[in-house]
Coordinates of C-alpha atoms and ligand atoms in Angstrom, one line a residue:
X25 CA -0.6 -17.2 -24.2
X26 CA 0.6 -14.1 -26.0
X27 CA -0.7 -11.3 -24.4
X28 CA 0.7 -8.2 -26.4
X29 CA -2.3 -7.6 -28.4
X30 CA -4.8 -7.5 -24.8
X31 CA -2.7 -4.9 -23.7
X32 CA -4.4 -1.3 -23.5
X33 CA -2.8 1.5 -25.4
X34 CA -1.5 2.7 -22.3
X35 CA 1.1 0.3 -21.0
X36 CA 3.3 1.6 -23.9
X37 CA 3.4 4.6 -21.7
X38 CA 4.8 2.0 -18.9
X39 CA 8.3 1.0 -19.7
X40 CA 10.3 0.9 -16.6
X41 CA 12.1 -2.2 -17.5
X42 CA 15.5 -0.6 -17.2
X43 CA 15.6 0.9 -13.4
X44 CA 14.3 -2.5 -12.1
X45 CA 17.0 -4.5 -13.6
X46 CA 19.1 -2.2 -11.9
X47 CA 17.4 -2.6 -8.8
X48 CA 17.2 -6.1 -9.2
X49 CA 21.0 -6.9 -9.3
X50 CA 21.1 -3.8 -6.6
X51 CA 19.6 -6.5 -4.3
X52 CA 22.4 -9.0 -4.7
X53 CA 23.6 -10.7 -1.3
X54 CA 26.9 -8.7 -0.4
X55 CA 26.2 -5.4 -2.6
X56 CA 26.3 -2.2 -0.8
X57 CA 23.0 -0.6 -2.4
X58 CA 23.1 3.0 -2.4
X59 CA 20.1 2.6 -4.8
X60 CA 17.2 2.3 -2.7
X61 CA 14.8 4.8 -1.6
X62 CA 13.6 3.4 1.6
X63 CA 13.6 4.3 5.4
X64 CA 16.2 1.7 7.6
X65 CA 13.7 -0.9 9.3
X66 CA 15.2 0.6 12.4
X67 CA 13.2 3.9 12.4
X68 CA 10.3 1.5 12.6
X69 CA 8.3 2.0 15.9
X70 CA 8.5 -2.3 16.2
X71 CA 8.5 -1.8 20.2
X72 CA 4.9 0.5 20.0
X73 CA 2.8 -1.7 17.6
X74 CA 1.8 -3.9 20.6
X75 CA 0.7 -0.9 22.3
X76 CA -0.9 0.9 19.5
X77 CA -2.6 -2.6 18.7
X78 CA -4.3 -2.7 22.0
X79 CA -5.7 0.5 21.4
X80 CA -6.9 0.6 18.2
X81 CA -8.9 -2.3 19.9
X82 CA -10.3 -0.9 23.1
X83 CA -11.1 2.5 21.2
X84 CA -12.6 1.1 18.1
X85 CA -13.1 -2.6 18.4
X86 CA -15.1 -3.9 15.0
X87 CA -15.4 -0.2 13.2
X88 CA -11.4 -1.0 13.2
X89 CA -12.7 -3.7 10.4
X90 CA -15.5 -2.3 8.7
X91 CA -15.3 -0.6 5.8
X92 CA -15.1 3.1 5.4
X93 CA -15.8 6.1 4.0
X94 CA -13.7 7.1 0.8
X95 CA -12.4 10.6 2.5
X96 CA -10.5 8.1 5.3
X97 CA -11.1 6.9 9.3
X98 CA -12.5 10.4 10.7
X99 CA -10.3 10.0 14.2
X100 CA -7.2 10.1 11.3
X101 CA -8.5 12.8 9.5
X102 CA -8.8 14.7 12.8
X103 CA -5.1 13.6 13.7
X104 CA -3.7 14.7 10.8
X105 CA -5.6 18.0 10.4
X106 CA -4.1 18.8 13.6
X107 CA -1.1 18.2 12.8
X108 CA -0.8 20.4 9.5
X109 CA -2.1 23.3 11.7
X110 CA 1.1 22.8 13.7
X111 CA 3.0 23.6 10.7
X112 CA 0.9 26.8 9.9
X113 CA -1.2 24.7 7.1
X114 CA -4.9 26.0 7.3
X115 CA -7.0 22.7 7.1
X116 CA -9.9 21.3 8.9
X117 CA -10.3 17.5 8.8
X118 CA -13.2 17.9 5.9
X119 CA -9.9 18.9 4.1
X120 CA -8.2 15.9 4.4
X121 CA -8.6 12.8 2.1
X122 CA -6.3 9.7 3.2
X123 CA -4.9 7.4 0.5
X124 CA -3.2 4.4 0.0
X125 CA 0.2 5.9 0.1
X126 CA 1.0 9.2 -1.1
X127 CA 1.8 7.3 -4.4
X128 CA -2.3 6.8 -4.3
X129 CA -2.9 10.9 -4.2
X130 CA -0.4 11.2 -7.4
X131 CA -2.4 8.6 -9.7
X132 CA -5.9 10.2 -8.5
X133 CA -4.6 13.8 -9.7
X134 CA -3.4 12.1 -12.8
X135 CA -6.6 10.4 -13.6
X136 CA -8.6 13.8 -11.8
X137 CA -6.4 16.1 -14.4
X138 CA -4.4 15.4 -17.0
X139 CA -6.0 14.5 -20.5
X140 CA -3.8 13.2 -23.3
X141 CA -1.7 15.8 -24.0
X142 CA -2.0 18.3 -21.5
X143 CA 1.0 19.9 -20.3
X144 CA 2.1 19.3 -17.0
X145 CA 5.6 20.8 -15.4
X146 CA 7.8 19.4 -13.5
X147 CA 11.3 19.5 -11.9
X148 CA 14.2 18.2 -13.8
X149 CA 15.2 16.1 -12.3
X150 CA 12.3 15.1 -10.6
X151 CA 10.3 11.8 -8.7
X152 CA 10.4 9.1 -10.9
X153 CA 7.6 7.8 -9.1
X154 CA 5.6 11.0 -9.9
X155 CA 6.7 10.7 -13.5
X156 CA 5.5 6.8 -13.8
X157 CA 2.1 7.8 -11.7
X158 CA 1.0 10.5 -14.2
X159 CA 2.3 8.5 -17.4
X160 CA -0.8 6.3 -17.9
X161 CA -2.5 10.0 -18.7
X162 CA -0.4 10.8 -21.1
X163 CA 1.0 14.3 -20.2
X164 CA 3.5 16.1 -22.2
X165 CA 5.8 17.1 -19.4
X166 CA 7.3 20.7 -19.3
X167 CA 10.9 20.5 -17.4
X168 CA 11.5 23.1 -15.0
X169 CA 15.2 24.2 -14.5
X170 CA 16.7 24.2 -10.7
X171 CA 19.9 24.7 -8.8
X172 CA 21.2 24.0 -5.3
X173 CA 18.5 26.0 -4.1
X174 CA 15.5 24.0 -5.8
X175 CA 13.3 25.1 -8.6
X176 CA 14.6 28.7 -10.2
X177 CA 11.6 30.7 -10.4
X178 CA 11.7 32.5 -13.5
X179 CA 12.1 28.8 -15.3
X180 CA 8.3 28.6 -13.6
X181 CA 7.5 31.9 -15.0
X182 CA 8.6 31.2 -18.4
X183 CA 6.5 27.7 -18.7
X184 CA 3.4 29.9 -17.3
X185 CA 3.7 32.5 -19.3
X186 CA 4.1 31.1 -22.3
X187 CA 0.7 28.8 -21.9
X188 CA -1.9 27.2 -19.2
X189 CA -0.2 24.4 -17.3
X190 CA -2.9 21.7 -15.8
X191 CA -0.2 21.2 -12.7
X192 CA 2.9 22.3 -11.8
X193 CA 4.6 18.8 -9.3
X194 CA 7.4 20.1 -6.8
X195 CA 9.0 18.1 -4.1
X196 CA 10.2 21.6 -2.3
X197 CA 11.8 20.0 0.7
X198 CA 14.6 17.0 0.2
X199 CA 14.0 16.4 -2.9
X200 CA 14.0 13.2 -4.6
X201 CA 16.2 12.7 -5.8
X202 CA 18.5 15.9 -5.2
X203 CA 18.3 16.1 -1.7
X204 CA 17.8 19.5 -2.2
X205 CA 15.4 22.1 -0.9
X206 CA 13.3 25.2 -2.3
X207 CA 14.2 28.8 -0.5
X208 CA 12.6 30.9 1.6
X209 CA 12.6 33.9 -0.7
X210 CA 11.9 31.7 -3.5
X211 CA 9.3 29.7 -1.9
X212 CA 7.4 33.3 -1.8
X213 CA 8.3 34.2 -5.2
X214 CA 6.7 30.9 -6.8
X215 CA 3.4 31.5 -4.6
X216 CA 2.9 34.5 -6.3
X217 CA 3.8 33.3 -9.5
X218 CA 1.0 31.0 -9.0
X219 CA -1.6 33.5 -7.9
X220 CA -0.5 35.8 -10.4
X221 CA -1.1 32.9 -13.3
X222 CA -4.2 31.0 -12.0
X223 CA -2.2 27.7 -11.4
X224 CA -2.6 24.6 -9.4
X225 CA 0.7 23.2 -7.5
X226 CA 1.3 19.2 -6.8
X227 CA 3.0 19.9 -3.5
X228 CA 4.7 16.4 -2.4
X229 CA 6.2 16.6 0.6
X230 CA 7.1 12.9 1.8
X231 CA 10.3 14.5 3.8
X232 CA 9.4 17.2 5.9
X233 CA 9.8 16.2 9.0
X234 CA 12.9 14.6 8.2
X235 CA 15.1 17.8 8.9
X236 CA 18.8 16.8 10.8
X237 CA 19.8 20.5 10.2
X238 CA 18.5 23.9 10.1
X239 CA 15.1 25.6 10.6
X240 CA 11.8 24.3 9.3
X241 CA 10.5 26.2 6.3
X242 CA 6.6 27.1 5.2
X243 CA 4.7 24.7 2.7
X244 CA 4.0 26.7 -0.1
X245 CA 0.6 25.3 1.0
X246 CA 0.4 28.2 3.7
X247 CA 1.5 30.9 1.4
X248 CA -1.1 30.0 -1.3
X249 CA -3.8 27.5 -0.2
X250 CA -5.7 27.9 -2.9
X251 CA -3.8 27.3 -5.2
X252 CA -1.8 24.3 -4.0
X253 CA -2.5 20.0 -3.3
X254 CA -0.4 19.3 -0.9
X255 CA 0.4 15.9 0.0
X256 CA 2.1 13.9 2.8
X257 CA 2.9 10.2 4.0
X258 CA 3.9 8.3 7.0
X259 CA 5.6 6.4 5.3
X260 CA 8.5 7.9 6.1
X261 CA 8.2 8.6 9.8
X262 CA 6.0 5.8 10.9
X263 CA 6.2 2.3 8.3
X264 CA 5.7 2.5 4.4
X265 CA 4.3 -1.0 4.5
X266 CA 0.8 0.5 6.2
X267 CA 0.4 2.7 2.7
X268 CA -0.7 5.7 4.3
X269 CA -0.7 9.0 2.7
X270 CA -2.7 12.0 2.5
X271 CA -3.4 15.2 0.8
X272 CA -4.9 18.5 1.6
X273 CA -6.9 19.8 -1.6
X274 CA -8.9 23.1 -2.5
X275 CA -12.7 21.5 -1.9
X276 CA -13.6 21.6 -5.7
X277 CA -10.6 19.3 -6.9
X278 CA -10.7 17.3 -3.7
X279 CA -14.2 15.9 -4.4
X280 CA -13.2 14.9 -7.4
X281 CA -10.4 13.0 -5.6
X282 CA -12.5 11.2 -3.8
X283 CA -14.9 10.1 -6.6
X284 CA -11.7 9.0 -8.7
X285 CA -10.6 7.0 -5.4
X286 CA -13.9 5.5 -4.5
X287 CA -13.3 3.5 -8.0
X288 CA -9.9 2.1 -7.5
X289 CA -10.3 1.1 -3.6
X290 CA -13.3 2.6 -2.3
X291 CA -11.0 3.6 0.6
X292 CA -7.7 2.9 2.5
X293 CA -7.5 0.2 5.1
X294 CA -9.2 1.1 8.1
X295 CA -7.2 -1.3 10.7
X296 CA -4.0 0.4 9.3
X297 CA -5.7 4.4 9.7
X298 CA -6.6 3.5 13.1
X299 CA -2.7 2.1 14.0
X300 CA -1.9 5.7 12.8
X301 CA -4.9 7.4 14.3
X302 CA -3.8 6.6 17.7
X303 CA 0.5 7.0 16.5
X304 CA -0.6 10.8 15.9
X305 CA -2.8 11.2 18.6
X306 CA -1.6 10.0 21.0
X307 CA 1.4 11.6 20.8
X308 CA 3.9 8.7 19.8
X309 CA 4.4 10.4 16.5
X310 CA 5.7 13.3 18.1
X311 CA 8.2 11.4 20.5
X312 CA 9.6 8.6 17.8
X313 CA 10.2 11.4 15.8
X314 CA 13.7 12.3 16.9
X315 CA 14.9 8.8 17.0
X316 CA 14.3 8.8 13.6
X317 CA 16.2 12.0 13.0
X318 CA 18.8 11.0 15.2
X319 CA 19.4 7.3 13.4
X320 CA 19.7 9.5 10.1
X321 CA 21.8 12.5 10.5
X322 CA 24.9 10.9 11.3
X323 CA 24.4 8.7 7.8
X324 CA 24.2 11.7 6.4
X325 CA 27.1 13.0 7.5
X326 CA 28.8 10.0 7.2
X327 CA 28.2 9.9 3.3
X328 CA 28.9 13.8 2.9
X329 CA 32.1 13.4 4.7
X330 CA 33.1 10.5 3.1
X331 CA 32.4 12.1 -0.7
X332 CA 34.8 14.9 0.9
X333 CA 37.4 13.2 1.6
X334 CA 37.2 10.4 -1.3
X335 CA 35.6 11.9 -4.4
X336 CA 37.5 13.6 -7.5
X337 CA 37.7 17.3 -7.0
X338 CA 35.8 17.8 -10.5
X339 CA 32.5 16.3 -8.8
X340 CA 30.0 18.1 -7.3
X341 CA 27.1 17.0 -5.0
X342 CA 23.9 18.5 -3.0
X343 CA 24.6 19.0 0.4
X344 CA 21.0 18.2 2.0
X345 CA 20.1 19.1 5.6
X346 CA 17.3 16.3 5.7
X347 CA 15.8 13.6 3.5
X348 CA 17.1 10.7 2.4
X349 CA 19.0 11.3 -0.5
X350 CA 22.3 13.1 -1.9
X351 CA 23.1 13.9 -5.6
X352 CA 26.3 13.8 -7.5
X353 CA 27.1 15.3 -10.8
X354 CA 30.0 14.4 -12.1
X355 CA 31.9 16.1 -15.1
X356 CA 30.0 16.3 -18.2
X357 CA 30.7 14.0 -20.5
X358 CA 30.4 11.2 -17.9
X359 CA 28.0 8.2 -18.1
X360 CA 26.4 7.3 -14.6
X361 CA 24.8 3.8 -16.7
X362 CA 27.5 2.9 -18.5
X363 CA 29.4 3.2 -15.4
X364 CA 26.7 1.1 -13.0
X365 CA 27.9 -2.2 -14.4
X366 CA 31.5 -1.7 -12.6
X367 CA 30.5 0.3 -9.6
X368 CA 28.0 -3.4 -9.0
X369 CA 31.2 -5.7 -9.7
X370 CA 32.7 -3.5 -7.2
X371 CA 29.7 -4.2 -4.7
X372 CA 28.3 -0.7 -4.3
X373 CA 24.7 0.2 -6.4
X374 CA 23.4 3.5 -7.2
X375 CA 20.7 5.0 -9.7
X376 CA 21.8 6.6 -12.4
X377 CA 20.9 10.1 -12.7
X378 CA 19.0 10.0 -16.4
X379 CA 16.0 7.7 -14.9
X380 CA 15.1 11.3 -13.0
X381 CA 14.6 13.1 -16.5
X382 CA 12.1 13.9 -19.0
X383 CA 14.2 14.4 -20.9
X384 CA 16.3 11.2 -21.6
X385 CA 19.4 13.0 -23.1
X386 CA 19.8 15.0 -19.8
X387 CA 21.6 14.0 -16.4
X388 CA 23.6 11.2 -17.8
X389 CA 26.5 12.3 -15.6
X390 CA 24.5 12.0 -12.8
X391 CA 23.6 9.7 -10.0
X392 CA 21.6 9.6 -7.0
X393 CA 22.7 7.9 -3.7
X394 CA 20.6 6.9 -0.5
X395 CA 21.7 7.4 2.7
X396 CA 19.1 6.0 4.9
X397 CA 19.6 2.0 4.3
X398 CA 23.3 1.7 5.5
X399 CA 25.6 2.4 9.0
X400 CA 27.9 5.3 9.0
X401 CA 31.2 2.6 8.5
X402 CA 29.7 0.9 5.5
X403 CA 28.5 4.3 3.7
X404 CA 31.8 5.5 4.3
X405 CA 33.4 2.3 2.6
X406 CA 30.8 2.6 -0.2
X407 CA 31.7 5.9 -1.0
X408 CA 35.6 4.8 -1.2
X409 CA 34.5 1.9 -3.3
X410 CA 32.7 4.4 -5.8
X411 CA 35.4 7.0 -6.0
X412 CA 37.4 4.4 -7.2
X413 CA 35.4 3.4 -10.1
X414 CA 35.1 6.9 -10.8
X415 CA 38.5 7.8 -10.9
X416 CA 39.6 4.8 -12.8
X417 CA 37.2 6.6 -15.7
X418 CA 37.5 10.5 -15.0
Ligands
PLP1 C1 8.8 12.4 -3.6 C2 8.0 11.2 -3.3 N1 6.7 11.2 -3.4 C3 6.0 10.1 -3.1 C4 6.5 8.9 -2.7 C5 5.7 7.8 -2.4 O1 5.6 7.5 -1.0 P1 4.4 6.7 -0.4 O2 3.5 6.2 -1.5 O3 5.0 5.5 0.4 O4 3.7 7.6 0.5 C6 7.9 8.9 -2.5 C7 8.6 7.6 -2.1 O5 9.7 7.4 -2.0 C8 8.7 10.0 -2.9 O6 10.0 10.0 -2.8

């Protein structure tokens, strides 16, 4: 059956055939994928479910299984309220609305926000996940200008000066895909930006806690609550496949949340909240934790020391102290696609940078690697395998 003329106006806004072809051959038996942007099975906490099992059980029995309310399992809420007021972040667990995935928080603000044609800004580059979430709304996307130390702040000014913004979407710490990481002084300077211009900050912060270096900074959350959504997941430091995220809203746009999500799911799955419920609670968040830290930061030093000591001196890349991901720009001029077919007959995947773009002229010298998926040996022979493609066309 042909299908084509069923299909709502929308999916033209849904073209993402490219990226998972790459993917796709990315997955190949043998390839050294570099593309991915998921945590090592490893960091899972395999040798706890058991454990957490049997407690979710004895604590909750059936209300484990039951459905829900929309907001999320209240002993999750709680957990989680907590644990933001460890990091300064001023919520109560009314504050907190669990979703299916943090991916779940960024389609609810789309659908909550964004009518055709409102202007929305965002990092270049920025999540292409964000990007493809908001989409279906039909935003016209305003790209915000950033260096090594994240976003530059008068590039924030400018879009907010020159008009009303519906949201402004940052990834401050690790980004994806730059690896990189917003400023102290500049994380104050774009809080007052905001207060100063009446806007509403998409803070997404899915790598946080994944800091191998360095001191912990503020969410912009703390230095502007009103003003700001911010998000997290454990996805990333307890296991994606349980779809847990959650978001911390000012009460007016957080009701709306919930309306928007009572219609797509009516809530996330309880059985998975309570797993994560009693992770957090019960302290086993807090101790897996630095496992998971320690499993990654030699990776990442593996890959930065291996793009040392094998890449051309006329590429640059982000040196991040967390996260999962490192970007490399090499010389303009360059093309990251054009160049992905070779670097997979040479058995190493990456993403080109462009994907990362509004803007699909920009970043096509670009390329974002993962760290997290591969040993310190193998990233290391990745890396010698890339700089040799690269070399054979600088
Ligand atoms: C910046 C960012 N936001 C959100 C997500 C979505 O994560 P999840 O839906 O698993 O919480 C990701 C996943 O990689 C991400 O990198």
């Amino acid at each position: 059956m042909n299908v084509q003329h069923l299909l709502a106006r929308r999916t033209e806004r849904m073209q993402v055939n490219a990226i998972r072809e790459i993917l796709k051959v990315a997955s190949q038996p043998g390839m050294i994928s570099l593309a991915g942007g998921i945590p090592a099975p490893e960091s899972f906490p395999l040798e706890l479910i058991a454990e957490l099992n049997a407690r979710v059980l004895a604590t909750y029995a059936t209300d484990a299984l039951q459905y829900g309310l929309t907001e999320g399992f209240p002993p999750l809420r709680h957990a989680l309220a907590d644990r933001l007021a460890t990091k300064g972040i001023p919520v109560g667990m009314e504050d907190i609305l669990v979703t299916s995935g943090s991916q779940g928080i960024l389609d609810a603000v789309g659908k909550t926000l964004i009518s055709p044609g409102d202007p929305v800004a965002v990092e270049s580059p920025t999540y292409l996940g964000a990007l493809q979430a908001f989409a279906p709304y039909e935003p016209r996307y305003l790209a915000l200008t950033c260096d090594d130390e994240g976003l530059i702040p008068e590039s924030l000014e400018a879009v907010l000066g020159r008009r009303s913004v519906k949201f402004v979407y940052l990834v401050p710490n690790f980004q994806n895909p730059t690896g990189r990481t917003l400023s102290m002084s500049r994380r104050r300077t774009v809080a007052r930006i905001l207060q100063r211009y009446n806007a509403l900050l998409v803070e997404d912060d899915p790598y946080g806690d994944l800091r191998y270096e360095g001191e912990p900074l503020p969410a912009l959350k703390t230095l502007a609550p009103e003003h700001v959504i911010y998000i997290g997941t454990l996805s990333k430091v307890f296991a994606p496949g349980l779809r847990l995220g959650y978001c911390a809203a000012p009460a007016a746009i957080r009701d709306w949340l919930v309306l928007v999500k009572q219609g797509v799911d009516l809530h996330t799955g309880t059985y998975a909240q309570a797993l994560a419920a009693e992770y957090i609670a019960g302290g086993y968040l807090d101790r897996h934790l630095p496992r998971i830290i320690e499993l990654y930061r030699p990776r990442k030093n593996a890959i930065l020391d291996a793009l040392r000591h094998a890449f051309p001196a006329d590429f640059n890349w982000s040196r991040p102290e967390g996260g999962m991901f490192v970007w490399v720009e090499g010389p303009e001029g360059m093309d990251m696609r054009a160049l992905y077919n070779r670097a997979v007959e040479n058995g190493v995947a990456y993403v080109p940078g462009q994907f990362f773009f509004v803007d699909p002229a920009k970043g096509r010298h670009t390329l974002r690697l993962n760290f997290t998926m591969a040993d310190g040996p193998t990233l290391k022979r990745a890396i010698e395998l890339l700089a040799h493609v690269m070399r054979r066309q600088g």
